[in-house]
Structures are given as structure tokens and as C-alpha cells.
Amino acid sequence: SSTKKIKDFEICVPIAYGTISFWLGKKATETQSHVWTVYVRGATNEDLGAVIKKVVFQLHPSFSNARRVVESPPFELTERGWGEFEIAISIFFHDDVCDKQLDLFHPLKLYSEVEHGPLSTKKPVIVESYDEIVFPNPSDKFLARVHDHPSVIVPRLPPTMNLPHAPLEDNKRGNKRGDTKDHPHVQWFNKFSEADELLKLAEARQQVQNHIVKLRRRMSMLDNI
Amino acid sequence: MDAKDILGLPKHSLPIPQEKKSRPHKDSQRKPDGISREVYALTGGVAPLMPSVDVNQLKKRHQPENEKITWEWLSFTSSARKDDLKLYHWVRVVNGTPPTGDYQFAKYNKSVDVIKYTDEEYEKHLTDPVISRAILIARAPSPADVSSHPLVKEPYNITQEIERKRALSMVLSQTKHQERKDADAAQDAELAITLNASPEHMEKTTAPVETGSPSNIQAASGVAPLMSMADNAAAAAASLRSLRVYLRTYALDQMVQAASSSAGLRTIKRVEQFLQELKVNLKPKVPTKAVCAEHLELRKEILTLLNLQKLLQNKEEGSSYREGSYTETPDTPKRLQRGIDQDRTFVPDSVSFGAISTERVGKRDQKRKGPGREAPSSPAQSNKRPRKLKTTDSHQENRNQY
């Protein structure tokens, strides 16, 4: 890979994954009290299909055909049920991306852990996690294909490396959108801004550094006796 | 009555006259002897069916049937006494014959042989500093008799002893300059490693530490575990790079573990407590590359802070210990006053002179905005550390006990 010469050249794909569940209210039965969806989406709702080939969701064995394979974006699965359990999510990448799968786990939540009032059919219980898929040694082919794709974060390339614009959409999928920008549940999706966390961390570091300075001062005062 | 109601049984199972008869019978059963009714009720209201402690479980004196035991008031003597004083006590007599043998406590009468010498002996043998040995040898009938005595076996070598004590006091009471040099070198090495996990940089900072001073051995050994921490970080980063794909959270986890590799569980817990007090998530909610980097740096800085605090603690404790050294007269009160940092309130309680409470200081610093006086130490905290002040030394009787 030509990028091997560049130190720490990594391609990263920010994702959000989790579950969203709605109580069925009047339509609820004993075995199906909720309708829920488990999914992996781009953190900014971009189409992950350029990177991910398929996602396999492993459900509770009480579900028929518990191993559900989703071969095109949006990588999600909707089901009805009554119980909470842990879902195993396996992400498989395109051949030029990576031949190893990536495994995630997420507990399905049907009941809110913070709100203990009466159930509502309008307000879902949504639990999402943010993470980033990192490819530390991307192949040239992969890089060429996704270097300007919105779902992928690529470091600034040296000007000598002039890559062609990657084809935007994979026409095999026809008209089905891979992105989730207009997803029916998009209003519930978290926006995951790093700004707040960065600010908090910077403040904390400043405090710690100040404290260190104070201690070093005291140390030298002791020495000057 | 209610129970019978629930069960549906007739309320009066016996005709009235019969009840009357049975009740007084029950009453006499119920009435306890010797203890009040309420107390009796505490045990359940009825006499215990079985004794709570089986008498057979108690140890019984082994006394065969054929022996006749009497107790007699008899006199005795003790080999521990030089006179023939006869005292009296109760004695367990078996079959008419009293026990034989010495008084059982005589064996505890130990005495120490203190060497005494006459004026003549002093003149002859003891004007030499090596007093006791000389007199032992002089008094001994032959050299062979006394050669196993420890004083004779290892003769007191004054020059060697002077040298040894000099070296010891040098280590314990280094000049401030030397100490500062060593401490700074150690600190710089620590900080360089925790804040900059590159092995090349490590080599540069260890070089100045190699100056001659016995305490540098400490510094070097302090550096050694830190070197492995830098190695761990580099190894973790390398192993991540060798993967074809990984999650950012996984990478952060690996790097955090590598950074904390030299820290014990307690320190790691302290780091996490610190993070919580700083209102920082133990695991970032939005783990982007930048957030993870900042989070890792913060953890490393907290580790540095905790290490610094510990160093400072040891210094402040150590300086009080050194105040009454071999070569200096114990001029303790003034010295100790100087040792106390001006910023801090003096902790009057004797246990923790100069001690710092680690978490408390951190906490209070955040809450106070003004020129912070750091919190007084918590005695409970410092009790956990071994108290160096406790070491007794016959040379330092004058040193104030805090």
C-alpha cells in the first residue's frame, strides 16, 4: 500500500449502533408487546454500503432463524417480541476493505431505565453506542474507492497522490437508499457531537496540570530549605 | 382464635368446664421459676427442650476412678530464690502424695550478665575503646574458651564502623542539593515517560541520572519499571497497527491498560475516582480519535499527579526522619517547622506529619477558586503507610516523638 510510507495513515468509519423499540399499546399481545429495530448506521447517517458488505444479527434462540443476515444498507432488522436480550452484531466488509469480521454486542432494551412512568406508544426506548471502525493499513484499492466518500474519514493525502473520484453509488442496489438521513426513526437518532466531550476533557486536563505545577513548586520549596 | 376462624374449625373444641380444668394446669406449666415472665417469654415462652450447650462438650478433667483428689494448703520453695523462704499455696494432692518438682514459675527467673570490672582491670585493659572485648579476653582462662562469644568473634573495627555510619548518614541525610538533583532527575524521567511514550526520548532523560551518589540506585530502579510502561505503550500501539480492523473503543482500552500497566489496582481505582470527580466519563460517550487521545492523555496526567503526590509524601516524611541524623545534633523543632510547607495548614495530630491526602487535595482544589490552601491530611489515610517515625534508635533518644 502506498500509504504505508505515511505514518499512522488510517481510514476510519464513524458508526452508531443500537436498538430502538416501541411499545405496541393496545395492539400488544403476550408474546409481542414491542416492535423493535436493531441497526448499524453511519454516525452522521451516511451510507455504510461502501465499506460494509453485510451485517449479521444473532438473535435470541427463541426467535425462528435466529441468525439474520442483512446484505445491503441500511443494515438493520425489525422484529416483534416481549423480552430483552443481548444481540450479537457481526460486520463483514468488502473484499478490498478487510477480510476479517468485526463483532459488536448490544443489549436490546424495551423498557426505559430512566423513565418509570406509564408506557407510551409514541416515545420509543432508544439505546445507541458511538464507535469508530479503524483500518490501520488500508489497501490502495480501498483508499481509491472511498477517499472522498462521506461515510469515511480519511486523513489529508499528500498532493502527489492524485486519486480519481470514487463512484458514488453502487447501482446493484437499484433505488434503495443506503443512507439513513431520512430514516423513519431519524428524529430519535443521537447526534453524537465530540465537542462537549473534548471541552470537558480539556478542562479536566487543565485542572490536573495546574495541580501538578503546584506540587512541583512545593517539591522545590522543600529542597530549598 | 383467629387461626381457627381461618381454618374453619369450631371455636370451642372442648366444652367449657373442661377448658377451665386444662387452663390452670397449663398456667402452672407456664409460670416460670426464678425468672420474670417477660424474660421467660424472650426465650420463646417455654422451657428449652434441650440444653443449648451440651455439657458433654465441655472439657472434663481426666481423673481416673482409682485416684483420690484432695486439695491441701502446703508450703513450697522456689529455686529462683536465694533464701529458704517457705511460702504456702493450695496444692492438688493425688492419693495422699503431693507433687514434686520445682516451683513452676521458677523457670522465668532470667538474669542478664552485666560485665563489671574493677579499677585495676580498667587500667590494665579498658583504656582501649574496645572495652568489653578486651575484658572478656583478659578474664578468660584461655583464648579458646571465649572465642565463641559474639564480641570476640566479630571484633569491633572502629574505622570500618565510622565509614559505615558515614555512608549511611550520607544516604539518609543527603544535602538538599544532591537530593534535589536526584529527585529532579527521577521526576523528569517519570514525566518524560508518562507524557511522551517514545523510547528514544527515554534514553535521553536517563543519561543524566548516572551521576555518582548512592541514592541514584534508587532513582535508577525507580526508572526501570517506568521504562517498561513506555514499552507497554509502544507495544500496544504496535499490536493495534498490526490488526486489519479494530474499534476505536478497543484501541483506547488497550492504550489505557498499557499506560496503567505499572500501576497497582489501588492506583487505577484512584485514577478512576479522580476522573469521576472531574466529571469525566470513565468511557467516553463519543469516542472519536481526538476524544480518545485526550482521554488517554488525561489518564496519564492523573497518574503523573498521583506519582508526584506520593513522591512528595515520601520526601516530607523522609526529611523529618533525617532531621536527627548521626552527624548532626538533633535540632529538630526548628527543622521540622521549616519542613512544613507554607501553603498548608499544619496538622497538629502526631500521626501524619507532612502527610498529604491524595484524593482530598484533588477534590478541594476543584471546588475552591481562591488561593487554595490545600486540605489537611486525613489521619485515616496516612495510617495506612508504615510510619518511619517510629523507628527507635538509641542514638536519637532526644528526637521528638511526633
XYZ file of C-alpha atoms in Angstrom:
627
model
C 0.000 0.000 0.000
C 1.330 3.356 -0.974
C 0.079 4.884 2.220
C 2.384 2.679 4.269
C 5.037 5.350 3.854
C 2.828 7.772 5.720
C 2.966 7.325 9.452
C -0.271 6.337 11.160
C -2.330 6.568 8.000
C -5.678 5.169 8.996
C -9.119 5.209 7.476
C -11.913 5.358 9.980
C -15.661 4.903 9.698
C -17.736 6.501 12.491
C -20.798 4.425 13.298
C -23.701 4.384 15.661
C -25.323 1.106 16.564
C -28.073 0.027 18.875
C -31.773 -0.600 19.215
C -34.984 1.382 19.149
C -38.184 -0.123 20.493
C -41.827 0.971 20.572
C -44.495 -0.348 22.883
C -47.421 -1.640 20.905
C -50.054 -0.389 23.328
C -53.492 -1.726 22.500
C -52.058 -3.987 19.834
C -49.642 -5.592 22.257
C -50.025 -9.308 22.869
C -48.402 -11.529 25.456
C -45.676 -12.660 23.112
C -45.372 -9.438 21.155
C -45.545 -6.400 23.344
C -42.990 -4.326 21.430
C -41.724 -3.734 17.930
C -38.026 -3.044 17.805
C -35.218 -2.469 15.333
C -31.550 -3.261 15.752
C -29.194 -1.423 13.423
C -25.771 -0.216 12.445
C -25.759 3.200 10.798
C -23.273 5.840 9.838
C -22.800 8.210 12.758
C -23.861 11.070 10.520
C -26.334 8.835 8.708
C -24.170 8.345 5.640
C -24.377 5.192 3.565
C -22.176 2.476 5.017
C -22.552 0.264 1.982
C -19.296 1.457 0.502
C -17.410 -0.171 3.325
C -19.691 -2.834 4.768
C -20.742 -5.809 2.715
C -23.178 -7.356 5.172
C -24.186 -7.397 8.792
C -25.296 -10.500 10.668
C -27.553 -10.094 13.684
C -27.648 -13.041 16.049
C -30.892 -13.001 17.997
C -32.186 -14.899 20.997
C -32.608 -18.606 20.138
C -36.342 -18.314 20.760
C -36.566 -16.427 17.505
C -37.006 -18.560 14.435
C -33.955 -18.461 12.272
C -32.056 -16.511 14.915
C -29.172 -15.702 12.580
C -30.367 -12.832 10.435
C -28.204 -11.655 7.546
C -28.644 -8.174 6.104
C -26.764 -7.824 2.825
C -27.458 -4.246 1.900
C -27.757 -0.936 3.684
C -29.463 0.255 5.766
C -28.094 -2.550 7.945
C -30.991 -3.093 10.265
C -33.502 -5.650 11.370
C -37.000 -5.185 12.761
C -38.806 -7.717 14.917
C -41.580 -8.074 17.443
C -41.176 -9.557 20.842
C -41.609 -9.222 24.574
C -38.161 -9.903 26.056
C -34.823 -8.169 26.379
C -31.613 -9.954 25.432
C -28.148 -9.326 24.079
C -27.796 -9.136 20.305
C -24.524 -10.079 18.644
C -23.727 -7.934 15.631
C -21.102 -9.110 13.143
C -19.903 -6.736 10.485
C -18.428 -8.102 7.263
C -16.513 -5.840 4.926
C -15.996 -5.773 1.206
C -13.132 -7.857 -0.112
C -10.862 -4.930 -0.833
C -11.529 -3.471 2.605
C -10.839 -6.225 5.082
C -11.230 -9.983 5.208
C -11.797 -10.073 8.965
C -15.207 -9.539 10.519
C -15.812 -7.163 13.396
C -18.033 -8.199 16.304
C -20.141 -5.944 18.457
C -22.679 -6.615 21.188
C -25.699 -4.664 22.215
C -28.369 -5.322 24.826
C -31.900 -4.856 23.497
C -33.857 -2.550 25.769
C -37.642 -2.477 25.665
C -38.211 -0.638 28.920
C -36.650 2.647 29.817
C -34.145 2.602 32.651
C -34.632 6.252 33.454
C -38.319 6.889 32.952
C -40.601 4.809 35.063
C -43.918 6.314 34.165
C -46.691 4.723 32.108
C -45.676 3.213 28.767
C -46.240 5.229 25.638
C -46.607 4.060 22.088
C -45.277 7.359 20.837
C -41.996 7.555 22.732
C -39.541 4.779 21.959
C -36.776 3.412 24.093
C -33.593 4.033 22.124
C -30.099 2.996 23.160
C -27.199 3.773 20.857
C -23.440 3.490 21.088
C -20.942 5.510 19.129
C -17.775 3.910 17.868
C -15.318 4.145 15.018
C -14.181 1.334 12.789
C -10.483 1.817 12.196
C -8.494 0.393 9.300
C -4.850 0.994 10.217
C -3.430 -0.235 6.907
C -5.909 0.473 4.131
C -5.200 -1.023 0.760
C -4.654 1.274 -2.182
C -7.774 -0.057 -3.831
C -9.887 0.633 -0.788
C -8.439 4.089 -0.440
C -9.039 4.895 -4.092
C -12.617 3.766 -3.811
C -13.615 5.651 -0.665
C -11.199 8.541 -0.281
C -13.943 11.090 -0.832
C -16.919 9.115 0.412
C -18.893 10.936 3.098
C -19.156 7.906 5.371
C -15.405 7.631 5.725
C -12.792 9.769 7.457
C -9.558 9.815 5.515
C -6.520 11.856 6.507
C -5.365 14.547 4.168
C -3.497 12.948 1.321
C -0.223 14.323 0.036
C -0.785 16.364 -3.131
C 1.310 13.906 -5.110
C -1.317 11.277 -4.572
C -3.993 12.113 -7.063
C -6.804 9.702 -6.734
C -9.752 9.551 -9.085
C -13.184 10.360 -7.724
C -14.766 7.215 -6.489
C -18.076 6.076 -7.984
C -20.696 7.339 -5.560
C -23.473 4.795 -5.670
C -23.379 1.103 -6.204
C -26.055 0.578 -8.836
C -26.588 -3.049 -7.936
C -28.913 -1.924 -5.219
C -31.207 -0.040 -7.544
C -33.162 2.738 -5.936
C -32.880 1.689 -2.346
C -31.086 4.306 -0.301
C -28.198 3.169 1.787
C -28.031 6.257 3.935
C -30.316 6.843 6.911
C -30.746 10.576 6.632
C -34.449 10.209 6.082
C -34.899 7.124 8.141
C -38.355 6.837 9.733
C -36.733 6.979 13.148
C -34.152 9.606 12.316
C -35.691 12.044 14.781
C -34.696 9.734 17.620
C -31.142 9.134 16.497
C -28.427 10.683 18.663
C -26.316 13.372 17.121
C -23.055 12.433 18.893
C -21.028 15.601 18.985
C -17.462 15.288 20.190
C -17.311 18.972 21.086
C -18.815 18.632 24.561
C -16.617 15.770 25.498
C -13.494 17.471 24.135
C -14.286 20.570 26.141
C -14.806 18.606 29.321
C -11.557 16.748 28.776
C -9.609 19.933 28.068
C -10.928 21.492 31.270
C -10.046 18.411 33.247
C -6.537 18.265 31.832
C -6.005 21.903 32.680
C -7.006 21.295 36.270
C -4.712 18.320 36.585
C -1.823 20.195 35.012
C -2.318 23.097 37.390
C -2.231 20.716 40.281
C 0.976 19.168 39.022
C 2.574 22.596 38.817
C 1.570 23.320 42.404
C 3.082 20.089 43.612
C 6.331 20.637 41.771
C 6.552 24.056 43.324
C 6.102 22.546 46.739
C 8.699 19.931 45.960
C 11.267 22.554 45.101
C 10.386 24.566 48.179
C 11.234 21.572 50.293
C 14.544 21.277 48.538
C 15.441 24.865 49.187
C 15.386 24.529 52.932
C -58.869 -17.939 67.833
C -58.308 -16.178 64.519
C -56.407 -19.141 63.222
C -59.324 -21.355 63.972
C -61.502 -18.899 62.153
C -59.359 -19.102 59.067
C -59.185 -22.828 59.154
C -62.866 -23.062 59.657
C -62.597 -25.045 62.842
C -65.137 -24.706 65.619
C -64.110 -22.073 68.073
C -64.608 -24.130 71.187
C -63.192 -27.567 70.661
C -63.688 -28.519 74.272
C -66.751 -27.882 76.411
C -66.247 -25.015 78.831
C -65.758 -26.897 82.088
C -63.032 -28.966 80.531
C -61.235 -25.866 79.339
C -61.275 -24.472 82.802
C -59.634 -27.543 84.093
C -56.978 -27.621 81.491
C -56.142 -23.960 81.798
C -54.976 -23.940 85.405
C -52.843 -26.949 84.526
C -51.319 -25.043 81.678
C -50.825 -22.000 83.863
C -48.641 -23.839 86.295
C -46.695 -25.104 83.368
C -46.341 -21.631 82.003
C -45.285 -19.964 85.170
C -41.528 -19.774 85.149
C -39.459 -20.313 88.212
C -36.842 -17.846 89.197
C -37.062 -15.547 86.191
C -39.661 -12.950 85.390
C -42.399 -13.719 82.951
C -41.170 -11.278 80.346
C -37.660 -12.606 80.378
C -39.007 -16.082 80.101
C -41.008 -15.005 77.107
C -37.846 -13.875 75.353
C -36.625 -17.396 75.099
C -39.770 -18.431 73.337
C -42.063 -18.761 76.231
C -41.393 -22.372 77.025
C -38.562 -24.107 78.746
C -35.894 -25.184 76.280
C -36.357 -28.760 75.207
C -32.657 -29.333 75.009
C -29.795 -27.562 76.743
C -28.152 -25.080 74.393
C -24.684 -26.301 75.245
C -24.180 -29.951 75.630
C -22.443 -30.442 78.907
C -20.534 -33.316 77.414
C -18.832 -30.913 75.031
C -17.112 -29.105 77.859
C -13.617 -30.230 78.713
C -13.513 -32.604 81.547
C -10.581 -33.069 83.718
C -9.192 -36.507 83.209
C -9.476 -38.166 86.525
C -9.332 -41.907 86.648
C -11.621 -43.585 89.109
C -8.866 -45.011 91.302
C -7.370 -41.642 92.160
C -8.362 -39.747 95.227
C -8.009 -35.993 94.808
C -7.711 -33.586 97.674
C -6.578 -30.004 97.791
C -4.161 -29.057 100.552
C -2.621 -25.864 101.780
C 1.106 -26.640 101.615
C 4.386 -24.821 101.722
C 6.788 -24.676 98.825
C 10.215 -23.334 97.909
C 11.458 -21.872 94.692
C 14.824 -22.339 93.091
C 14.529 -18.799 91.942
C 15.004 -17.609 95.473
C 18.354 -17.404 97.133
C 16.959 -17.758 100.608
C 14.949 -20.606 102.064
C 11.731 -18.716 102.399
C 8.787 -21.057 102.634
C 5.559 -19.773 101.184
C 2.196 -21.513 101.147
C -0.350 -22.256 98.459
C -3.108 -24.698 97.509
C -1.818 -27.905 96.035
C -3.695 -30.614 94.234
C -2.808 -33.793 96.063
C -3.321 -37.136 94.372
C -3.759 -40.167 96.562
C -2.122 -38.503 99.511
C 1.197 -37.705 97.769
C 1.894 -34.078 96.988
C 3.507 -33.109 93.665
C 7.255 -32.937 93.301
C 9.476 -30.652 91.354
C 10.461 -27.044 91.434
C 8.085 -24.177 91.708
C 6.551 -23.953 88.243
C 7.335 -20.303 87.776
C 10.983 -20.564 88.741
C 11.991 -21.052 85.127
C 11.028 -17.491 84.289
C 13.654 -16.076 86.567
C 16.115 -14.897 83.956
C 19.017 -12.667 84.643
C 21.426 -10.779 82.499
C 25.134 -10.970 82.975
C 26.333 -7.474 83.136
C 30.014 -7.151 82.895
C 31.500 -5.438 85.886
C 35.116 -4.555 86.232
C 37.404 -3.393 88.953
C 39.611 -0.343 88.736
C 42.653 -2.496 88.159
C 41.049 -4.216 85.240
C 40.071 -0.918 83.822
C 43.591 0.420 83.997
C 45.036 -2.674 82.507
C 42.647 -3.479 79.697
C 39.907 -0.986 79.229
C 41.507 2.303 78.358
C 41.290 0.949 74.848
C 37.994 1.900 73.199
C 37.268 -1.729 72.578
C 36.311 -2.240 76.169
C 34.136 -5.229 76.658
C 36.014 -7.450 74.324
C 39.274 -6.757 75.979
C 37.986 -7.598 79.400
C 36.382 -10.769 78.208
C 39.605 -11.901 76.656
C 41.628 -10.814 79.653
C 39.403 -12.626 82.070
C 39.178 -15.769 80.080
C 41.290 -18.647 81.323
C 42.336 -19.355 77.779
C 41.617 -17.797 74.414
C 39.726 -20.885 73.289
C 37.108 -20.559 75.996
C 35.973 -17.183 74.969
C 36.341 -17.404 71.186
C 32.679 -18.274 70.671
C 31.467 -15.125 72.354
C 29.985 -12.825 69.747
C 32.078 -9.910 70.908
C 35.236 -11.859 70.337
C 34.133 -13.435 67.088
C 33.456 -10.131 65.342
C 35.775 -7.555 66.750
C 34.634 -4.011 66.609
C 36.535 -2.354 63.850
C 36.369 1.301 64.530
C 37.472 2.595 61.180
C 35.068 0.332 59.390
C 32.250 1.345 61.630
C 32.978 5.004 61.201
C 32.960 4.559 57.476
C 29.758 2.558 57.503
C 27.951 5.098 59.584
C 29.245 7.889 57.480
C 27.935 6.246 54.339
C 24.616 5.550 55.995
C 24.193 9.084 57.173
C 25.189 10.338 53.774
C 22.405 8.398 52.192
C 19.884 9.315 54.820
C 20.785 12.921 55.039
C 21.890 13.978 51.628
C 22.465 17.586 51.077
C 19.472 19.324 49.672
C 21.350 19.962 46.509
C 22.146 16.343 45.898
C 18.649 15.292 46.827
C 17.113 17.842 44.579
C 19.316 16.694 41.728
C 18.317 13.101 42.243
C 14.640 13.857 42.729
C 14.504 16.124 39.715
C 16.220 13.552 37.600
C 13.785 10.910 38.751
C 10.815 13.202 38.235
C 11.930 14.268 34.819
C 12.383 10.676 33.850
C 8.901 9.849 35.130
C 7.237 12.775 33.475
C 9.090 12.257 30.265
C 7.861 8.716 30.154
C 4.273 9.299 31.121
C 3.785 12.286 28.874
C 5.796 11.104 25.962
C 5.710 7.417 25.369
C 8.573 7.206 22.878
C 11.547 5.017 23.723
C 14.094 7.364 22.123
C 13.158 10.170 24.429
C 13.529 7.812 27.368
C 17.177 7.251 26.622
C 17.932 10.940 26.608
C 16.446 11.510 30.011
C 18.019 8.530 31.766
C 21.547 9.655 30.909
C 21.881 12.489 33.436
C 20.804 10.157 36.240
C 24.087 8.277 36.075
C 25.978 10.601 38.418
C 27.695 9.178 41.442
C 25.594 9.052 44.542
C 24.288 6.067 46.476
C 20.748 7.287 46.154
C 20.921 7.097 42.403
C 20.495 3.400 42.700
C 17.032 4.194 43.938
C 16.455 6.582 41.097
C 17.581 4.055 38.552
C 15.441 1.312 39.987
C 12.551 3.746 40.120
C 13.083 4.385 36.465
C 13.208 0.733 35.485
C 9.506 -0.059 35.949
C 8.665 3.169 34.175
C 10.680 2.084 31.205
C 8.509 -0.973 30.880
C 5.470 1.280 30.908
C 6.745 3.162 27.891
C 7.484 -0.158 26.272
C 3.972 -1.324 27.001
C 2.503 1.719 25.317
C 4.680 1.212 22.284
C 3.831 -2.478 22.199
C 0.115 -1.772 22.446
C 0.292 0.735 19.617
C 2.260 -1.690 17.503
C -0.161 -4.526 18.086
C -3.051 -2.295 17.077
C -1.276 -1.341 13.885
C -0.864 -4.992 13.046
C -4.594 -5.573 13.108
C -6.548 -5.299 9.923
C -9.503 -3.676 11.630
C -10.415 -2.640 15.157
C -12.848 -0.470 17.045
C -11.749 2.862 18.478
C -13.070 1.864 21.906
C -10.966 -1.277 21.791
C -7.879 0.745 20.923
C -8.487 3.157 23.788
C -8.949 0.283 26.171
C -5.627 -1.240 25.098
C -3.763 2.028 25.439
C -5.283 2.743 28.853
C -4.233 -0.696 30.040
C -0.717 -0.161 28.716
C -0.461 3.208 30.432
C -1.635 1.749 33.728
C 0.497 -1.359 33.481
C 2.909 -0.249 36.183
C 0.158 0.912 38.484
C -1.461 -1.309 41.052
C -5.180 -1.866 41.367
C -5.419 0.755 44.055
C -3.812 3.387 41.869
C -6.068 2.516 38.975
C -9.081 2.879 41.244
C -7.752 6.262 42.321
C -7.402 7.373 38.730
C -10.995 6.414 38.072
C -12.172 8.202 41.195
C -10.274 11.244 40.037
C -11.958 11.104 36.653
C -15.352 10.863 38.282
C -14.608 13.860 40.452
C -13.576 15.773 37.368
C -16.959 14.841 35.864
C -15.305 12.933 33.039
C -16.850 9.718 31.704
C -14.774 6.672 32.503
C -15.527 5.500 28.990
C -16.067 8.384 26.559
C -19.571 8.713 25.209
C -18.302 9.945 21.830
C -15.019 8.105 21.345
C -13.610 9.877 18.311
C -9.905 9.778 17.607
C -9.405 13.179 19.240
C -11.541 12.381 22.274
C -9.744 9.108 22.854
C -6.362 10.807 22.583
C -7.378 13.470 25.086
C -8.867 10.884 27.411
C -5.670 8.846 27.351
C -3.524 11.893 27.998
C -5.758 12.894 30.887
C -5.392 9.488 32.477
C -1.635 9.623 32.094
C -1.525 13.066 33.626
C -3.585 11.894 36.567
C -1.137 9.033 37.034
C 1.720 11.519 36.984
C -0.090 13.625 39.528
C -0.623 10.690 41.841
C 3.019 9.662 41.496
C 4.133 13.196 42.272
C 1.943 13.260 45.335
C 3.479 10.042 46.524
C 6.997 11.362 45.899
C 6.163 14.477 47.825
C 4.751 12.444 50.670
C 7.881 10.337 50.875
C 10.045 13.413 50.736
C 8.230 15.164 53.511
C 8.251 12.063 55.651
C 11.838 11.334 54.814
C 13.041 14.806 55.655
C 11.588 14.561 59.138
C 13.324 11.233 59.624
C 16.603 12.647 58.527
C 16.453 15.578 60.844
C 18.092 13.714 63.706
C 20.932 12.092 61.813
C 24.151 10.635 63.073
C 26.320 13.529 62.148
C 24.044 16.336 63.165
C 22.780 17.244 66.559
C 19.085 16.732 66.805
C 17.923 20.241 66.326
C 14.504 19.048 65.482
C 11.899 21.638 66.377
C 13.185 24.364 64.088
C 13.963 21.981 61.284
C 10.513 20.492 61.302
C 8.928 23.887 61.221
C 10.861 24.676 58.110
C 9.902 21.364 56.600
C 6.267 22.263 56.677
C 5.059 23.831 53.518
C 3.949 27.403 53.962
C 0.803 26.913 51.964
C -0.629 24.199 54.077
C -2.229 24.183 57.441
C -0.068 22.431 59.975
C -1.616 19.220 61.039
C -1.301 19.054 64.790
C -2.120 15.384 65.094
C 1.022 13.433 65.631
C 0.349 10.658 63.216
C 0.774 12.295 59.913
C 3.376 14.981 59.899
C 3.645 16.317 56.431
C 1.335 13.742 55.015
C -0.817 14.582 52.081
C -4.242 13.199 51.464
C -4.327 12.335 47.852
C -7.922 12.354 46.762
C -8.961 15.028 49.195
C -6.472 17.505 47.903
C -7.604 16.952 44.385
C -11.219 17.358 45.307
C -10.827 20.545 47.256
C -8.725 22.165 44.660
C -11.503 21.916 42.201
C -14.151 23.328 44.478
C -12.182 26.288 45.754
C -11.462 29.155 43.489
C -9.272 31.348 45.656
C -5.643 30.889 46.574
C -6.216 27.417 47.776
C -4.821 26.215 50.974
C -4.574 22.541 50.451
C -6.641 20.325 52.604
C -5.202 18.942 55.789
C -4.443 15.317 55.588
C -6.817 12.720 56.788
C -5.329 10.687 59.578
C -7.105 7.604 58.344
C -5.289 7.931 55.061
C -1.829 8.223 56.452
C -2.282 5.467 58.952
C -2.095 3.069 56.094
C 1.510 3.888 55.417
C 4.244 2.439 57.575
C 5.349 5.099 59.948
C 9.027 5.704 59.560
C 8.958 7.996 62.562
C 8.502 5.030 64.797
C 11.948 3.551 64.330
C 13.778 3.747 67.566
C 17.441 4.358 67.683
C 19.498 4.628 70.759
C 21.453 7.474 69.237
C 18.368 9.522 68.803
C 16.700 9.435 72.147
C 16.437 13.166 72.057
C 14.439 13.275 68.858
C 10.925 14.472 69.467
C 8.379 11.774 69.066
C 5.521 13.038 66.997
